mmCIF file of C-alpha atoms and ligand atoms in Angstrom:
data_model
loop_
_atom_site.group_PDB
_atom_site.id
_atom_site.type_symbol
_atom_site.label_atom_id
_atom_site.label_comp_id
_atom_site.label_asym_id
_atom_site.label_seq_id
_atom_site.Cartn_x
_atom_site.Cartn_y
_atom_site.Cartn_z
ATOM 1 C CA UNK H 1 -16.037 6.864 -25.211
ATOM 2 C CA UNK H 2 -15.841 6.648 -21.440
ATOM 3 C CA UNK H 3 -12.322 5.852 -20.250
ATOM 4 C CA UNK H 4 -12.290 3.055 -17.682
ATOM 5 C CA UNK H 5 -9.183 3.628 -15.612
ATOM 6 C CA UNK H 6 -8.027 0.467 -13.843
ATOM 7 C CA UNK H 7 -4.368 1.455 -13.497
ATOM 8 C CA UNK H 8 -4.603 2.003 -9.759
ATOM 9 C CA UNK H 9 -6.934 2.842 -6.906
ATOM 10 C CA UNK H 10 -4.927 6.070 -6.624
ATOM 11 C CA UNK H 11 -6.793 7.585 -9.588
ATOM 12 C CA UNK H 12 -10.042 8.349 -7.758
ATOM 13 C CA UNK H 13 -11.284 11.942 -7.694
ATOM 14 C CA UNK H 14 -12.696 13.538 -4.537
ATOM 15 C CA UNK H 15 -16.488 13.473 -4.353
ATOM 16 C CA UNK H 16 -18.508 16.726 -4.186
ATOM 17 C CA UNK H 17 -19.061 15.988 -0.469
ATOM 18 C CA UNK H 18 -15.309 15.670 0.016
ATOM 19 C CA UNK H 19 -14.615 18.891 -1.878
ATOM 20 C CA UNK H 20 -17.175 20.677 0.308
ATOM 21 C CA UNK H 21 -15.559 19.351 3.481
ATOM 22 C CA UNK H 22 -12.172 20.490 2.180
ATOM 23 C CA UNK H 23 -13.444 23.971 1.370
ATOM 24 C CA UNK H 24 -15.044 24.345 4.776
ATOM 25 C CA UNK H 25 -12.221 22.780 6.842
ATOM 26 C CA UNK H 26 -11.104 24.545 9.976
ATOM 27 C CA UNK H 27 -7.355 25.119 9.573
ATOM 28 C CA UNK H 28 -4.249 26.387 11.351
ATOM 29 C CA UNK H 29 -0.488 26.095 10.977
ATOM 30 C CA UNK H 30 0.271 22.411 11.386
ATOM 31 C CA UNK H 31 4.028 22.938 11.832
ATOM 32 C CA UNK H 32 3.020 24.664 15.097
ATOM 33 C CA UNK H 33 0.634 21.768 15.781
ATOM 34 C CA UNK H 34 -2.276 24.206 15.401
ATOM 35 C CA UNK H 35 -4.371 22.688 12.626
ATOM 36 C CA UNK H 36 -7.440 21.299 14.396
ATOM 37 C CA UNK H 37 -8.504 19.175 11.423
ATOM 38 C CA UNK H 38 -5.072 17.564 11.072
ATOM 39 C CA UNK H 39 -5.027 16.974 14.825
ATOM 40 C CA UNK H 40 -8.423 15.257 14.617
ATOM 41 C CA UNK H 41 -7.275 13.090 11.712
ATOM 42 C CA UNK H 42 -4.084 12.065 13.493
ATOM 43 C CA UNK H 43 -6.024 11.179 16.652
ATOM 44 C CA UNK H 44 -8.553 9.143 14.663
ATOM 45 C CA UNK H 45 -5.811 7.355 12.733
ATOM 46 C CA UNK H 46 -3.989 6.440 15.953
ATOM 47 C CA UNK H 47 -7.244 5.124 17.397
ATOM 48 C CA UNK H 48 -8.057 3.059 14.281
ATOM 49 C CA UNK H 49 -4.565 1.515 14.339
ATOM 50 C CA UNK H 50 -4.592 0.973 18.115
ATOM 51 C CA UNK H 51 -1.425 3.056 18.482
ATOM 52 C CA UNK H 52 -0.485 5.954 20.776
ATOM 53 C CA UNK H 53 0.013 8.548 18.052
ATOM 54 C CA UNK H 54 -0.045 9.165 14.312
ATOM 55 C CA UNK H 55 1.481 11.602 11.832
ATOM 56 C CA UNK H 56 -0.149 12.934 8.657
ATOM 57 C CA UNK H 57 2.245 12.734 5.707
ATOM 58 C CA UNK H 58 1.809 13.681 2.039
ATOM 59 C CA UNK H 59 2.424 10.182 0.687
ATOM 60 C CA UNK H 60 2.723 6.530 1.544
ATOM 61 C CA UNK H 61 6.319 6.549 0.383
ATOM 62 C CA UNK H 62 7.184 9.295 2.850
ATOM 63 C CA UNK H 63 5.433 7.383 5.640
ATOM 64 C CA UNK H 64 7.418 4.221 4.906
ATOM 65 C CA UNK H 65 10.692 6.090 4.591
ATOM 66 C CA UNK H 66 10.164 7.983 7.846
ATOM 67 C CA UNK H 67 9.627 4.633 9.548
ATOM 68 C CA UNK H 68 12.943 3.341 8.184
ATOM 69 C CA UNK H 69 14.689 6.566 9.236
ATOM 70 C CA UNK H 70 13.418 6.311 12.803
ATOM 71 C CA UNK H 71 13.854 2.557 13.271
ATOM 72 C CA UNK H 72 17.307 2.227 11.674
ATOM 73 C CA UNK H 73 20.854 3.567 11.801
ATOM 74 C CA UNK H 74 23.112 3.815 8.731
ATOM 75 C CA UNK H 75 24.623 0.525 7.545
ATOM 76 C CA UNK H 76 21.900 -1.563 9.167
ATOM 77 C CA UNK H 77 19.660 -3.963 7.308
ATOM 78 C CA UNK H 78 15.920 -4.286 6.674
ATOM 79 C CA UNK H 79 14.447 -7.686 5.792
ATOM 80 C CA UNK H 80 11.499 -7.495 3.382
ATOM 81 C CA UNK H 81 9.751 -9.443 0.635
ATOM 82 C CA UNK H 82 11.475 -9.236 -2.760
ATOM 83 C CA UNK H 83 8.184 -7.912 -4.193
ATOM 84 C CA UNK H 84 7.775 -5.146 -1.615
ATOM 85 C CA UNK H 85 6.930 -1.574 -2.501
ATOM 86 C CA UNK H 86 9.836 -0.149 -0.472
ATOM 87 C CA UNK H 87 12.180 -2.153 -2.711
ATOM 88 C CA UNK H 88 10.635 -1.568 -6.154
ATOM 89 C CA UNK H 89 8.838 1.745 -6.112
ATOM 90 C CA UNK H 90 10.437 4.142 -3.653
ATOM 91 C CA UNK H 91 13.387 5.306 -5.742
ATOM 92 C CA UNK H 92 15.993 3.483 -3.622
ATOM 93 C CA UNK H 93 15.093 5.930 -0.851
ATOM 94 C CA UNK H 94 16.009 3.421 1.869
ATOM 95 C CA UNK H 95 19.626 3.617 0.683
ATOM 96 C CA UNK H 96 19.584 7.356 0.016
ATOM 97 C CA UNK H 97 17.771 8.616 3.116
ATOM 98 C CA UNK H 98 18.510 6.026 5.804
ATOM 99 C CA UNK H 99 21.700 4.474 4.465
ATOM 100 C CA UNK H 100 20.254 1.016 5.002
ATOM 101 C CA UNK H 101 20.353 -2.093 2.870
ATOM 102 C CA UNK H 102 17.225 -4.010 1.972
ATOM 103 C CA UNK H 103 17.662 -7.765 2.300
ATOM 104 C CA UNK H 104 14.955 -8.888 -0.106
ATOM 105 C CA UNK H 105 13.501 -12.349 0.388
ATOM 106 C CA UNK H 106 11.403 -14.103 -2.287
ATOM 107 C CA UNK H 107 8.198 -15.538 -0.820
ATOM 108 C CA UNK H 108 8.515 -13.809 2.563
ATOM 109 C CA UNK H 109 4.854 -12.766 2.414
ATOM 110 C CA UNK H 110 3.762 -16.424 2.070
ATOM 111 C CA UNK H 111 3.239 -19.375 4.356
ATOM 112 C CA UNK H 112 6.950 -19.796 5.164
ATOM 113 C CA UNK H 113 7.318 -16.225 6.455
ATOM 114 C CA UNK H 114 8.692 -17.110 9.884
ATOM 115 C CA UNK H 115 11.246 -19.628 8.625
ATOM 116 C CA UNK H 116 12.397 -17.307 5.841
ATOM 117 C CA UNK H 117 12.783 -14.320 8.136
ATOM 118 C CA UNK H 118 14.626 -16.395 10.747
ATOM 119 C CA UNK H 119 17.029 -17.523 8.015
ATOM 120 C CA UNK H 120 17.730 -13.910 6.997
ATOM 121 C CA UNK H 121 18.398 -12.391 10.406
ATOM 122 C CA UNK H 122 22.162 -11.858 10.515
ATOM 123 C CA UNK H 123 24.260 -13.436 13.215
ATOM 124 C CA UNK H 124 26.585 -11.054 15.021
ATOM 125 C CA UNK H 125 29.796 -10.809 13.019
ATOM 126 C CA UNK H 126 32.313 -8.078 12.174
ATOM 127 C CA UNK H 127 31.717 -8.972 8.496
ATOM 128 C CA UNK H 128 27.959 -8.562 8.385
ATOM 129 C CA UNK H 129 25.469 -5.704 8.578
ATOM 130 C CA UNK H 130 23.244 -5.604 11.650
ATOM 131 C CA UNK H 131 19.632 -6.638 11.062
ATOM 132 C CA UNK H 132 17.399 -3.955 12.562
ATOM 133 C CA UNK H 133 13.946 -4.123 11.027
ATOM 134 C CA UNK H 134 11.503 -6.426 9.278
ATOM 135 C CA UNK H 135 9.039 -4.790 6.901
ATOM 136 C CA UNK H 136 5.795 -6.506 5.923
ATOM 137 C CA UNK H 137 3.295 -5.282 3.323
ATOM 138 C CA UNK H 138 -0.389 -6.127 3.760
ATOM 139 C CA UNK H 139 -1.916 -6.290 1.234
ATOM 140 C CA UNK H 140 1.096 -7.073 -0.976
ATOM 141 C CA UNK H 141 0.754 -4.892 -4.062
ATOM 142 C CA UNK H 142 3.014 -6.870 -6.419
ATOM 143 C CA UNK H 143 1.574 -10.039 -4.934
ATOM 144 C CA UNK H 144 -1.764 -9.153 -6.580
ATOM 145 C CA UNK H 145 -3.228 -7.517 -3.477
ATOM 146 C CA UNK H 146 -2.769 -10.728 -1.505
ATOM 147 C CA UNK H 147 -3.402 -10.772 2.201
ATOM 148 C CA UNK H 148 -1.177 -11.959 5.035
ATOM 149 C CA UNK H 149 -3.372 -13.653 7.675
ATOM 150 C CA UNK H 150 -3.335 -12.447 11.274
ATOM 151 C CA UNK H 151 -1.758 -15.624 12.674
ATOM 152 C CA UNK H 152 1.158 -15.321 10.254
ATOM 153 C CA UNK H 153 1.702 -11.691 11.220
ATOM 154 C CA UNK H 154 1.537 -12.650 14.896
ATOM 155 C CA UNK H 155 4.139 -15.385 14.388
ATOM 156 C CA UNK H 156 6.465 -13.012 12.558
ATOM 157 C CA UNK H 157 6.074 -10.357 15.251
ATOM 158 C CA UNK H 158 6.879 -12.879 17.988
ATOM 159 C CA UNK H 159 10.031 -13.886 16.120
ATOM 160 C CA UNK H 160 11.024 -10.268 15.519
ATOM 161 C CA UNK H 161 10.689 -9.478 19.230
ATOM 162 C CA UNK H 162 12.659 -12.587 20.262
ATOM 163 C CA UNK H 163 15.529 -11.129 18.225
ATOM 164 C CA UNK H 164 15.136 -7.616 19.645
ATOM 165 C CA UNK H 165 14.168 -6.180 16.237
ATOM 166 C CA UNK H 166 11.350 -3.887 15.113
ATOM 167 C CA UNK H 167 8.555 -4.506 12.610
ATOM 168 C CA UNK H 168 7.140 -1.905 10.250
ATOM 169 C CA UNK H 169 3.945 -2.635 8.365
ATOM 170 C CA UNK H 170 3.394 -1.036 4.953
ATOM 171 C CA UNK H 171 -0.366 -1.061 5.287
ATOM 172 C CA UNK H 172 -1.058 1.194 2.310
ATOM 173 C CA UNK H 173 -4.171 -0.981 1.836
ATOM 174 C CA UNK H 174 -4.591 -2.232 5.405
ATOM 175 C CA UNK H 175 -8.365 -1.691 5.289
ATOM 176 C CA UNK H 176 -8.615 -3.952 2.225
ATOM 177 C CA UNK H 177 -6.626 -6.567 4.131
ATOM 178 C CA UNK H 178 -8.753 -6.235 7.272
ATOM 179 C CA UNK H 179 -11.967 -6.521 5.278
ATOM 180 C CA UNK H 180 -10.746 -9.629 3.459
ATOM 181 C CA UNK H 181 -9.736 -11.177 6.796
ATOM 182 C CA UNK H 182 -12.930 -10.136 8.583
ATOM 183 C CA UNK H 183 -11.098 -8.206 11.295
ATOM 184 C CA UNK H 184 -10.282 -4.631 12.282
ATOM 185 C CA UNK H 185 -7.205 -2.838 10.951
ATOM 186 C CA UNK H 186 -5.971 -2.614 14.554
ATOM 187 C CA UNK H 187 -5.980 -6.430 14.744
ATOM 188 C CA UNK H 188 -3.261 -6.365 12.073
ATOM 189 C CA UNK H 189 -1.433 -3.251 13.272
ATOM 190 C CA UNK H 190 -1.042 -4.788 16.748
ATOM 191 C CA UNK H 191 1.543 -7.125 15.207
ATOM 192 C CA UNK H 192 3.753 -4.197 14.180
ATOM 193 C CA UNK H 193 5.651 -1.424 15.968
ATOM 194 C CA UNK H 194 4.740 1.070 13.269
ATOM 195 C CA UNK H 195 2.188 1.094 10.487
ATOM 196 C CA UNK H 196 1.677 3.297 7.461
ATOM 197 C CA UNK H 197 -1.670 3.435 5.677
ATOM 198 C CA UNK H 198 -2.946 5.496 2.751
ATOM 199 C CA UNK H 199 -6.053 7.656 2.442
ATOM 200 C CA UNK H 200 -5.430 8.250 -1.251
ATOM 201 C CA UNK H 201 -5.941 4.695 -2.496
ATOM 202 C CA UNK H 202 -9.193 2.741 -2.119
ATOM 203 C CA UNK H 203 -10.517 5.188 0.461
ATOM 204 C CA UNK H 204 -10.815 7.913 -2.159
ATOM 205 C CA UNK H 205 -9.047 10.916 -0.608
ATOM 206 C CA UNK H 206 -6.960 13.017 -2.987
ATOM 207 C CA UNK H 207 -3.775 13.172 -0.888
ATOM 208 C CA UNK H 208 -2.283 11.747 2.250
ATOM 209 C CA UNK H 209 -1.154 8.853 4.371
ATOM 210 C CA UNK H 210 -0.617 8.281 8.069
ATOM 211 C CA UNK H 211 2.206 6.788 10.036
ATOM 212 C CA UNK H 212 1.205 5.422 13.440
ATOM 213 C CA UNK H 213 3.206 4.066 16.366
ATOM 214 C CA UNK H 214 4.375 4.872 19.891
ATOM 215 C CA UNK H 215 4.383 8.536 20.885
ATOM 216 C CA UNK H 216 8.199 8.841 21.002
ATOM 217 C CA UNK H 217 8.502 7.163 17.592
ATOM 218 C CA UNK H 218 5.996 9.563 16.045
ATOM 219 C CA UNK H 219 7.707 12.612 17.559
ATOM 220 C CA UNK H 220 10.979 11.566 15.910
ATOM 221 C CA UNK H 221 9.139 10.926 12.631
ATOM 222 C CA UNK H 222 7.644 14.433 12.882
ATOM 223 C CA UNK H 223 11.133 15.932 13.040
ATOM 224 C CA UNK H 224 12.308 13.847 10.073
ATOM 225 C CA UNK H 225 9.197 14.837 8.126
ATOM 226 C CA UNK H 226 10.326 18.454 8.523
ATOM 227 C CA UNK H 227 13.850 17.467 7.449
ATOM 228 C CA UNK H 228 12.389 16.025 4.229
ATOM 229 C CA UNK H 229 10.461 19.226 3.570
ATOM 230 C CA UNK H 230 7.186 17.590 4.472
ATOM 231 C CA UNK H 231 6.087 19.983 7.213
ATOM 232 C CA UNK H 232 2.728 21.215 5.924
ATOM 233 C CA UNK H 233 0.953 24.379 7.011
ATOM 234 C CA UNK H 234 -2.854 24.673 6.613
ATOM 235 C CA UNK H 235 -3.032 20.970 5.781
ATOM 236 C CA UNK H 236 -6.510 20.732 7.285
ATOM 237 C CA UNK H 237 -7.931 21.159 3.779
ATOM 238 C CA UNK H 238 -6.386 17.771 2.985
ATOM 239 C CA UNK H 239 -7.075 16.203 6.368
ATOM 240 C CA UNK H 240 -10.781 17.038 5.984
ATOM 241 C CA UNK H 241 -10.939 14.756 2.957
ATOM 242 C CA UNK H 242 -9.038 12.136 4.928
ATOM 243 C CA UNK H 243 -11.523 12.254 7.797
ATOM 244 C CA UNK H 244 -14.371 11.548 5.380
ATOM 245 C CA UNK H 245 -12.367 8.766 3.746
ATOM 246 C CA UNK H 246 -11.746 7.120 7.117
ATOM 247 C CA UNK H 247 -15.358 7.422 8.215
ATOM 248 C CA UNK H 248 -16.401 4.614 5.887
ATOM 249 C CA UNK H 249 -14.123 1.803 4.857
ATOM 250 C CA UNK H 250 -16.825 -0.847 4.381
ATOM 251 C CA UNK H 251 -17.404 0.117 0.736
ATOM 252 C CA UNK H 252 -14.065 -1.539 -0.098
ATOM 253 C CA UNK H 253 -16.047 -4.807 -0.167
ATOM 254 C CA UNK H 254 -17.609 -3.611 -3.433
ATOM 255 C CA UNK H 255 -14.140 -3.145 -4.941
ATOM 256 C CA UNK H 256 -13.304 -6.715 -3.960
ATOM 257 C CA UNK H 257 -16.507 -7.945 -5.638
ATOM 258 C CA UNK H 258 -15.672 -5.993 -8.811
ATOM 259 C CA UNK H 259 -12.192 -7.526 -8.878
ATOM 260 C CA UNK H 260 -13.637 -11.045 -8.563
ATOM 261 C CA UNK H 261 -16.084 -10.402 -11.416
ATOM 262 C CA UNK H 262 -13.258 -9.054 -13.561
ATOM 263 C CA UNK H 263 -11.115 -12.120 -12.817
ATOM 264 C CA UNK H 264 -14.018 -14.470 -13.591
ATOM 265 C CA UNK H 265 -14.532 -12.694 -16.934
ATOM 266 C CA UNK H 266 -10.852 -13.044 -17.801
ATOM 267 C CA UNK H 267 -10.951 -16.728 -16.871
ATOM 268 C CA UNK H 268 -14.003 -17.163 -19.127
ATOM 269 C CA UNK H 269 -11.897 -15.724 -21.999
ATOM 270 C CA UNK H 270 -9.396 -18.523 -21.451
ATOM 271 C CA UNK H 271 -6.809 -16.670 -19.392
ATOM 272 C CA UNK H 272 -5.267 -18.510 -16.451
ATOM 273 C CA UNK H 273 -6.655 -15.997 -13.976
ATOM 274 C CA UNK H 274 -8.198 -17.710 -10.961
ATOM 275 C CA UNK H 275 -11.010 -15.640 -9.402
ATOM 276 C CA UNK H 276 -10.529 -17.719 -6.246
ATOM 277 C CA UNK H 277 -7.082 -16.168 -5.867
ATOM 278 C CA UNK H 278 -8.413 -12.618 -5.908
ATOM 279 C CA UNK H 279 -8.470 -11.585 -2.261
ATOM 280 C CA UNK H 280 -8.897 -7.817 -2.499
ATOM 281 C CA UNK H 281 -9.100 -5.191 -5.257
ATOM 282 C CA UNK H 282 -6.405 -6.292 -7.693
ATOM 283 C CA UNK H 283 -6.370 -8.689 -10.623
ATOM 284 C CA UNK H 284 -3.111 -9.798 -12.182
ATOM 285 C CA UNK H 285 -3.187 -11.042 -15.756
ATOM 286 C CA UNK H 286 -0.114 -13.018 -16.796
ATOM 287 C CA UNK H 287 0.488 -12.637 -20.532
ATOM 288 C CA UNK H 288 3.658 -14.738 -20.529
ATOM 289 C CA UNK H 289 1.999 -17.328 -22.831
ATOM 290 C CA UNK H 290 0.074 -14.842 -24.987
ATOM 291 C CA UNK H 291 0.883 -14.400 -28.706
ATOM 292 C CA UNK H 292 1.422 -10.635 -28.130
ATOM 293 C CA UNK H 293 3.547 -8.541 -25.785
ATOM 294 C CA UNK H 294 2.310 -6.902 -22.614
ATOM 295 C CA UNK H 295 3.217 -3.494 -24.098
ATOM 296 C CA UNK H 296 1.146 -4.123 -27.256
ATOM 297 C CA UNK H 297 -1.755 -5.347 -25.138
ATOM 298 C CA UNK H 298 -1.698 -2.258 -22.903
ATOM 299 C CA UNK H 299 -1.386 0.101 -25.874
ATOM 300 C CA UNK H 300 -4.268 -1.512 -27.811
ATOM 301 C CA UNK H 301 -6.404 -1.705 -24.686
ATOM 302 C CA UNK H 302 -5.824 2.002 -24.085
ATOM 303 C CA UNK H 303 -7.070 2.683 -27.643
ATOM 304 C CA UNK H 304 -10.241 0.800 -26.639
ATOM 305 C CA UNK H 305 -10.559 3.097 -23.617
ATOM 306 C CA UNK H 306 -9.390 0.838 -20.809
ATOM 307 C CA UNK H 307 -6.276 1.778 -18.861
ATOM 308 C CA UNK H 308 -4.347 -0.888 -16.979
ATOM 309 C CA UNK H 309 -0.891 -1.018 -15.456
ATOM 310 C CA UNK H 310 2.046 -3.339 -15.633
ATOM 311 C CA UNK H 311 3.366 -5.143 -12.593
ATOM 312 C CA UNK H 312 5.882 -7.959 -12.676
ATOM 313 C CA UNK H 313 7.334 -9.060 -16.051
ATOM 314 C CA UNK H 314 4.569 -10.073 -18.511
ATOM 315 C CA UNK H 315 1.939 -9.187 -15.911
ATOM 316 C CA UNK H 316 -0.863 -6.664 -16.385
ATOM 317 C CA UNK H 317 -2.404 -5.193 -13.239
ATOM 318 C CA UNK H 318 -6.051 -4.151 -12.974
ATOM 319 C CA UNK H 319 -7.148 -2.344 -9.811
ATOM 320 C CA UNK H 320 -10.781 -1.718 -8.918
ATOM 321 C CA UNK H 321 -11.825 1.377 -6.978
ATOM 322 C CA UNK H 322 -14.598 3.824 -6.113
ATOM 323 C CA UNK H 323 -14.672 5.479 -9.540
ATOM 324 C CA UNK H 324 -15.428 2.299 -11.527
ATOM 325 C CA UNK H 325 -18.835 0.661 -11.250
ATOM 326 C CA UNK H 326 -19.793 -2.975 -11.718
ATOM 327 C CA UNK H 327 -21.243 -1.934 -15.113
ATOM 328 C CA UNK H 328 -17.823 -0.457 -16.021
ATOM 329 C CA UNK H 329 -16.256 -3.830 -15.245
ATOM 330 C CA UNK H 330 -18.647 -5.528 -17.697
ATOM 331 C CA UNK H 331 -17.772 -2.926 -20.326
ATOM 332 C CA UNK H 332 -14.035 -3.299 -19.597
ATOM 333 C CA UNK H 333 -14.322 -7.052 -20.112
ATOM 334 C CA UNK H 334 -15.889 -6.655 -23.555
ATOM 335 C CA UNK H 335 -13.171 -4.156 -24.532
ATOM 336 C CA UNK H 336 -10.494 -6.573 -23.274
ATOM 337 C CA UNK H 337 -12.068 -9.310 -25.421
ATOM 338 C CA UNK H 338 -12.004 -7.000 -28.453
ATOM 339 C CA UNK H 339 -8.339 -6.148 -27.762
ATOM 340 C CA UNK H 340 -7.385 -9.808 -27.598
ATOM 341 C CA UNK H 341 -9.265 -10.502 -30.865
ATOM 342 C CA UNK H 342 -7.457 -7.642 -32.621
ATOM 343 C CA UNK H 343 -4.029 -8.758 -31.425
ATOM 344 C CA UNK H 344 -4.431 -12.520 -31.919
HETATM 345 N N1 TLP I 1 1.478 2.204 -4.899
HETATM 346 C C1 TLP I 1 1.188 2.732 -6.211
HETATM 347 C C2 TLP I 1 2.448 2.739 -7.064
HETATM 348 O O1 TLP I 1 3.505 3.328 -6.381
HETATM 349 C C3 TLP I 1 2.888 1.383 -7.515
HETATM 350 C C4 TLP I 1 0.087 1.908 -6.842
HETATM 351 O O2 TLP I 1 -0.440 2.372 -7.862
HETATM 352 O O3 TLP I 1 -0.241 0.827 -6.337
HETATM 353 N N2 TLP I 1 2.994 1.035 -0.290
HETATM 354 C C5 TLP I 1 2.249 0.355 -1.167
HETATM 355 C C6 TLP I 1 1.930 -1.064 -0.893
HETATM 356 C C7 TLP I 1 1.748 0.981 -2.317
HETATM 357 O O4 TLP I 1 1.037 0.277 -3.168
HETATM 358 C C8 TLP I 1 2.045 2.342 -2.537
HETATM 359 C C9 TLP I 1 1.602 3.040 -3.787
HETATM 360 C C10 TLP I 1 2.828 3.016 -1.587
HETATM 361 C C11 TLP I 1 3.300 2.334 -0.477
HETATM 362 C C12 TLP I 1 3.257 4.464 -1.746
HETATM 363 O O5 TLP I 1 2.207 5.342 -1.688
HETATM 364 P P1 TLP I 1 2.362 6.801 -2.375
HETATM 365 O O6 TLP I 1 2.081 6.601 -3.826
HETATM 366 O O7 TLP I 1 1.325 7.609 -1.681
HETATM 367 O O8 TLP I 1 3.738 7.277 -2.109
#
């Protein structure tokens, strides 16, 4: 039985073309700044984000955490959505590495973003931490891959600048967001001082993310990357895969189509999943009303050869990606139906 893995878009394997490019990559010692392939990738990433410079890092988490380290001082505060990745999935690194507190705001990603952020910027007081940074996430992973429109980002950035703060964008899936909004990634990144995006998610590279921003910001991040043990040597073998991944981001549209078909199939089974709400490559299935637990559902579904993940409480997350076809989605739907029949 073919396993259909919808746990995440991180599960993709490099294509033969990618493996060839990796094997043939021109390399050097990147800690000395001498890896030509890494240098090319960083230049291309900066260009795509419309920023002065970029830094290749092993993971999205490291990219986000470097941004916090550079933007903030200890005891300062970062305002972010209560569903954000930096809050849930980065091992409390903001507290450990930067000594900052995350001020998590429910619904910050939504239509009230400006008002909510304004209400959470601290006034100057000897009793309160100093607000330093606002972090947005586009697309919002735990928000079902939902997109923050350009105008909303622009409004938030204006507000952030009026208060003399900085804005970091967790753009792990910025190309999914840009595609859904019909714009370039740089049109989103221009509303942020720094942006992190991942090569190892929908774009299909095996490893790597980039942090982009002003030259001085990136130079500081480079030093902190070394501090964290993230200075890589002949990293061109990885950057070569990244260059191929960045060369074509249009195929993400197919992942969005697959997600919509999956959501429509779930809706047809009677689940309250609205295909109209699927904006990118994720489908959230809320099993809060189901006669079985999320854990039992995931375990039985795995026996049927479909892997899915769990997100918020009672919520199953399906993520479409390069390594699942539209036919796989049809097959996954019939296995989901079988799972529900067994458990009901
Ligand atoms: N997300 C992973 C898991 O960590 C949950 C996934 O499967 O979706 N920002 C966002 C918005 C992300 O979704 C992720 C990874 C990261 C940052 C971190 O990237 P990595 O895994 O490369 O550290």
